[in-house]
Amino acid sequence: MKLSESEENYIKSIYNLQEKTEKVNTNSLANFLNTSPASITDMLKKLKIKKLLEYKKYYGFRLNEAGNNEALKIIRRHRLWEYFLVTKLGMEWEKVHDIAEELEHVSSPDLINKLDIYLGKPKIDPHGDPIPDEKGKIIELKQKALKNWPLKRNAIVSSVSNQTPEMMEMLNHYGIAIGSQIKILKAFEFDGSLQIKIARNPDCIISGQAAKNIFVYDN
Amino acid sequence: MKLSESEENYIKSIYNLQEKTEKVNTNSLANFLNTSPASITDMLKKLKIKKLLEYKKYYGFRLNEAGNNEALKIIRRHRLWEYFLVTKLGMEWEKVHDIAEELEHVSSPDLINKLDIYLGKPKIDPHGDPIPDEKGKIIELKQKALKNWPLKRNAIVSSVSNQTPEMMEMLNHYGIAIGSQIKILKAFEFDGSLQIKIARNPDCIISGQAAKNIFVYDN
DNA sequence: AAATAAATTTAGACAAATCTAAAAAATAAT
DNA sequence: ATTATTTTTTAGATTTGTCTAAATTTATTT
C-alpha cells in the first residue's frame, strides 16, 4: 500500500499510543502529533477508507491488522536507521530520533532489507526497543522502558540505563532500586512525566527523562 | 534556507540542465520533470521570490549564486547516498538513482557530514560524477560522460565504462575509439540519444545508454 | 511584414493536509 | 435528570503543488 508521509506519521503514532491504551482518542493523538483535533478526524476518515483502522465516531479508534502491519514496516525502517546512525555514523542515541523520523519514509523494501543485512540484522535499536524483521515480527522483550509501560500494571525495576551520579541520587531519594515494585498511577502527556507508586512509599512524580531510563519487567 | 521537496527537485533539475545550456527554458524543464509547463512557471515565480533564480518572463532562466549553492548541497547529498548504497549496501550503480532521489531530501547537515566522513570523503560517485564537499566545491574533472558534455564542443574520447562485446562492436561500427575526435551536434531530450560527428566520418546517432558510458575530455 | 506556429504565461480548478470557529455528542457534576 | 463541561466532529477557509484550457508573447515562414 502506497502511503503519504503524513499518513505514515499518523499510523506510527497511533501504533505507539496503542502500546499504552487499548483505544486511542482524538485529543491524545492531536496532542502527540501537535496538530488540531480537527485534523485528526480528517485523517481518521481517510485511514478508515483505506481499511487500516477500526474507527467508530466519538468512540475512539485503533489500527486493524492491516494498519498494524503498515506500522511495523515504518517502525522497522525507523529503528534500522537509528541503529545505523548510532553504530556506523557514531551519533549519540539521544539525538538520532529526528533524523530517523525523516529517513523512515524512504520505503524501498530492497533498500531496507540490504540495510538490515549490512547492519547484521539487529534485533534491538539503540533506545532498547525491538526492531521488527522483514515479516514484521518483533522479539518479545520482558524488559521495557518505564515510559512505555501500561498504566496501573505492576512491574519490577530491572535496570537503569543512565547511571550518572545525579540519576542515582534521584533514584535513591525516591527509594527506586533494582528489584523495586513499581506502578504508574498517572501519565502526563504534556511532558511525559509520571506519577508512580514504589513499593509502599507515598506516590511521587518522576520526569519523562527519568522514565526513559528506568527499565522494568512484568511482576 | 528551508526548501520543500518540490523546490529542491526543481533546483536540482535546473542545475543539471544548466550543465548543457546557458539558459534553461520552460518546456525542457517540464519535459525533464514530467510536469506541465504551467507548473514550471508557477515554481519559477516562487524561486524568484526566494532569490534563487534569474528569471525574465518568456526569456528563460538560470540559477543565481544562491541557487547554485543550494543545488550543490542537494547534489552532495544525492551522490553521497549513491556512494553509500553501492559501496556499503552492495547495490548496483544503475539502480541506486531512484533511492538516492528520496534520501537526498533528508537535509540534516550533521547527518551528511558524518556520512561523508564514514564513507572516507569520496570525491567521485559511482556514476563518475564529482561529489561536492561541505563547502560546495567539486573537483574539476577533465573527463565527463558524453551525455553531460555541452553541445557542439569538441572532445576526445578518453574511456568507455561498459566494455561488453556488444558495446565494443557498436563503437567499432561507428569508428569510435579511445582518442577519437568527437562532437555532439544535437541532443534528443526525449530519450537522451545524441547525433554526433566522429572525426571526419558522416554523422551518426547513438543511444542515451551509450552516451552514459562513453567518457570524453577537452580537446 | 503579415500570417502561422511554437513557447510561455495566466486564469481558474482541484486534491492533500492543515487550520479556526461553531455545532453536536458524550461524559461528568450538581 | 438536567445542566455544565469536555471531547469530537463538521463547516468553511488556507497553502502548496499540481492540472487543463485559454490567452499572450516570441519565433518562424512564406
PDB file of N, CA and C in Angstrom, chain A residues 81 84-85 88-89 91 99 102-103 105-108 110-111 114-115 118, chain B residues 81 84-85 88-89 91 99 102-103 105-108 110-111 114-115 118:
ATOM      1  N   TRP A  81      17.342   2.622  10.815  1.00  0.00           N
ATOM      2  CA  TRP A  81      18.119   3.846  10.575  1.00  0.00           C
ATOM      3  C   TRP A  81      18.743   4.354  11.858  1.00  0.00           C
ATOM      4  N   PHE A  84      21.731   2.370  12.473  1.00  0.00           N
ATOM      5  CA  PHE A  84      22.783   2.801  11.546  1.00  0.00           C
ATOM      6  C   PHE A  84      23.456   4.089  12.027  1.00  0.00           C
ATOM      7  N   LEU A  85      22.637   5.064  12.392  1.00  0.00           N
ATOM      8  CA  LEU A  85      23.174   6.374  12.776  1.00  0.00           C
ATOM      9  C   LEU A  85      24.091   6.262  13.992  1.00  0.00           C
ATOM     10  N   LYS A  88      27.127   3.152  13.012  1.00  0.00           N
ATOM     11  CA  LYS A  88      28.012   3.390  11.870  1.00  0.00           C
ATOM     12  C   LYS A  88      28.492   4.832  11.799  1.00  0.00           C
ATOM     13  N   LEU A  89      27.583   5.763  12.040  1.00  0.00           N
ATOM     14  CA  LEU A  89      27.988   7.169  11.929  1.00  0.00           C
ATOM     15  C   LEU A  89      28.433   7.750  13.267  1.00  0.00           C
ATOM     16  N   MET A  91      26.659   8.708  15.904  1.00  0.00           N
ATOM     17  CA  MET A  91      25.837   9.742  16.533  1.00  0.00           C
ATOM     18  C   MET A  91      25.364   9.246  17.899  1.00  0.00           C
ATOM     19  N   ILE A  99      16.262  12.562  12.894  1.00  0.00           N
ATOM     20  CA  ILE A  99      16.776  12.203  11.565  1.00  0.00           C
ATOM     21  C   ILE A  99      16.128  10.903  11.084  1.00  0.00           C
ATOM     22  N   GLU A 102      12.831  11.247   9.488  1.00  0.00           N
ATOM     23  CA  GLU A 102      12.794  11.600   8.069  1.00  0.00           C
ATOM     24  C   GLU A 102      13.170  10.420   7.194  1.00  0.00           C
ATOM     25  N   LEU A 103      14.217   9.708   7.602  1.00  0.00           N
ATOM     26  CA  LEU A 103      14.691   8.587   6.785  1.00  0.00           C
ATOM     27  C   LEU A 103      13.646   7.479   6.677  1.00  0.00           C
ATOM     28  N   HIS A 105      10.709   7.405   5.951  1.00  0.00           N
ATOM     29  CA  HIS A 105       9.705   7.493   4.884  1.00  0.00           C
ATOM     30  C   HIS A 105      10.227   7.043   3.521  1.00  0.00           C
ATOM     31  N   VAL A 106      11.507   6.777   3.441  1.00  0.00           N
ATOM     32  CA  VAL A 106      12.069   6.217   2.198  1.00  0.00           C
ATOM     33  C   VAL A 106      11.779   4.729   2.237  1.00  0.00           C
ATOM     34  N   SER A 107      10.906   4.281   1.329  1.00  0.00           N
ATOM     35  CA  SER A 107      10.267   2.999   1.607  1.00  0.00           C
ATOM     36  C   SER A 107      10.664   1.839   0.695  1.00  0.00           C
ATOM     37  N   SER A 108      11.736   1.955  -0.049  1.00  0.00           N
ATOM     38  CA  SER A 108      12.152   0.839  -0.904  1.00  0.00           C
ATOM     39  C   SER A 108      12.437  -0.404  -0.060  1.00  0.00           C
ATOM     40  N   ASP A 110      13.852  -3.124  -0.957  1.00  0.00           N
ATOM     41  CA  ASP A 110      15.196  -3.601  -1.270  1.00  0.00           C
ATOM     42  C   ASP A 110      16.229  -2.847  -0.432  1.00  0.00           C
ATOM     43  N   LEU A 111      16.070  -1.532  -0.368  1.00  0.00           N
ATOM     44  CA  LEU A 111      16.978  -0.727   0.454  1.00  0.00           C
ATOM     45  C   LEU A 111      16.978  -1.211   1.893  1.00  0.00           C
ATOM     46  N   LYS A 114      18.558  -4.648   2.447  1.00  0.00           N
ATOM     47  CA  LYS A 114      20.022  -4.613   2.327  1.00  0.00           C
ATOM     48  C   LYS A 114      20.647  -3.897   3.533  1.00  0.00           C
ATOM     49  N   LEU A 115      19.973  -2.847   3.975  1.00  0.00           N
ATOM     50  CA  LEU A 115      20.468  -2.142   5.160  1.00  0.00           C
ATOM     51  C   LEU A 115      20.465  -3.083   6.363  1.00  0.00           C
ATOM     52  N   TYR A 118      23.307  -5.438   6.088  1.00  0.00           N
ATOM     53  CA  TYR A 118      24.559  -4.698   6.327  1.00  0.00           C
ATOM     54  C   TYR A 118      24.793  -4.465   7.820  1.00  0.00           C
TER      55      TYR A 118
ATOM     56  N   TRP B  81      24.793   9.557  -0.900  1.00  0.00           N
ATOM     57  CA  TRP B  81      23.917   8.392  -0.674  1.00  0.00           C
ATOM     58  C   TRP B  81      24.130   7.341  -1.753  1.00  0.00           C
ATOM     59  N   PHE B  84      27.127   5.476  -0.840  1.00  0.00           N
ATOM     60  CA  PHE B  84      26.797   4.575   0.274  1.00  0.00           C
ATOM     61  C   PHE B  84      26.077   3.318  -0.215  1.00  0.00           C
ATOM     62  N   LEU B  85      25.076   3.507  -1.033  1.00  0.00           N
ATOM     63  CA  LEU B  85      24.263   2.376  -1.491  1.00  0.00           C
ATOM     64  C   LEU B  85      25.108   1.363  -2.264  1.00  0.00           C
ATOM     65  N   LYS B  88      28.539   0.317   0.370  1.00  0.00           N
ATOM     66  CA  LYS B  88      28.251  -0.309   1.668  1.00  0.00           C
ATOM     67  C   LYS B  88      27.143  -1.345   1.566  1.00  0.00           C
ATOM     68  N   LEU B  89      26.097  -1.017   0.823  1.00  0.00           N
ATOM     69  CA  LEU B  89      24.977  -1.969   0.755  1.00  0.00           C
ATOM     70  C   LEU B  89      25.086  -2.914  -0.441  1.00  0.00           C
ATOM     71  N   MET B  91      24.550  -2.367  -3.666  1.00  0.00           N
ATOM     72  CA  MET B  91      23.576  -2.242  -4.744  1.00  0.00           C
ATOM     73  C   MET B  91      24.310  -1.927  -6.048  1.00  0.00           C
ATOM     74  N   ILE B  99      16.474   5.657  -5.359  1.00  0.00           N
ATOM     75  CA  ILE B  99      16.508   5.669  -3.901  1.00  0.00           C
ATOM     76  C   ILE B  99      17.240   6.912  -3.396  1.00  0.00           C
ATOM     77  N   GLU B 102      15.236   9.968  -3.146  1.00  0.00           N
ATOM     78  CA  GLU B 102      14.415  10.160  -1.943  1.00  0.00           C
ATOM     79  C   GLU B 102      15.281  10.548  -0.749  1.00  0.00           C
ATOM     80  N   LEU B 103      16.406   9.868  -0.615  1.00  0.00           N
ATOM     81  CA  LEU B 103      17.262  10.130   0.548  1.00  0.00           C
ATOM     82  C   LEU B 103      17.826  11.551   0.535  1.00  0.00           C
ATOM     83  N   HIS B 105      16.608  14.302   0.200  1.00  0.00           N
ATOM     84  CA  HIS B 105      15.809  15.374   0.804  1.00  0.00           C
ATOM     85  C   HIS B 105      15.914  15.423   2.329  1.00  0.00           C
ATOM     86  N   VAL B 106      16.561  14.441   2.904  1.00  0.00           N
ATOM     87  CA  VAL B 106      16.822  14.475   4.350  1.00  0.00           C
ATOM     88  C   VAL B 106      18.031  15.385   4.547  1.00  0.00           C
ATOM     89  N   SER B 107      17.805  16.526   5.175  1.00  0.00           N
ATOM     90  CA  SER B 107      18.780  17.599   4.991  1.00  0.00           C
ATOM     91  C   SER B 107      19.604  17.972   6.219  1.00  0.00           C
ATOM     92  N   SER B 108      19.640  17.135   7.243  1.00  0.00           N
ATOM     93  CA  SER B 108      20.461  17.456   8.407  1.00  0.00           C
ATOM     94  C   SER B 108      21.933  17.560   8.021  1.00  0.00           C
ATOM     95  N   ASP B 110      24.481  17.740   9.927  1.00  0.00           N
ATOM     96  CA  ASP B 110      25.269  16.851  10.783  1.00  0.00           C
ATOM     97  C   ASP B 110      25.271  15.436  10.203  1.00  0.00           C
ATOM     98  N   LEU B 111      24.088  14.964   9.801  1.00  0.00           N
ATOM     99  CA  LEU B 111      23.993  13.640   9.185  1.00  0.00           C
ATOM    100  C   LEU B 111      24.909  13.539   7.978  1.00  0.00           C
ATOM    101  N   LYS B 114      28.659  13.551   8.779  1.00  0.00           N
ATOM    102  CA  LYS B 114      29.087  12.288   9.390  1.00  0.00           C
ATOM    103  C   LYS B 114      29.093  11.161   8.359  1.00  0.00           C
ATOM    104  N   LEU B 115      28.110  11.180   7.479  1.00  0.00           N
ATOM    105  CA  LEU B 115      28.084  10.172   6.407  1.00  0.00           C
ATOM    106  C   LEU B 115      29.326  10.328   5.519  1.00  0.00           C
ATOM    107  N   TYR B 118      32.265   8.949   7.281  1.00  0.00           N
ATOM    108  CA  TYR B 118      32.153   7.489   7.328  1.00  0.00           C
ATOM    109  C   TYR B 118      32.551   6.851   6.001  1.00  0.00           C
TER     110      TYR B 118
END
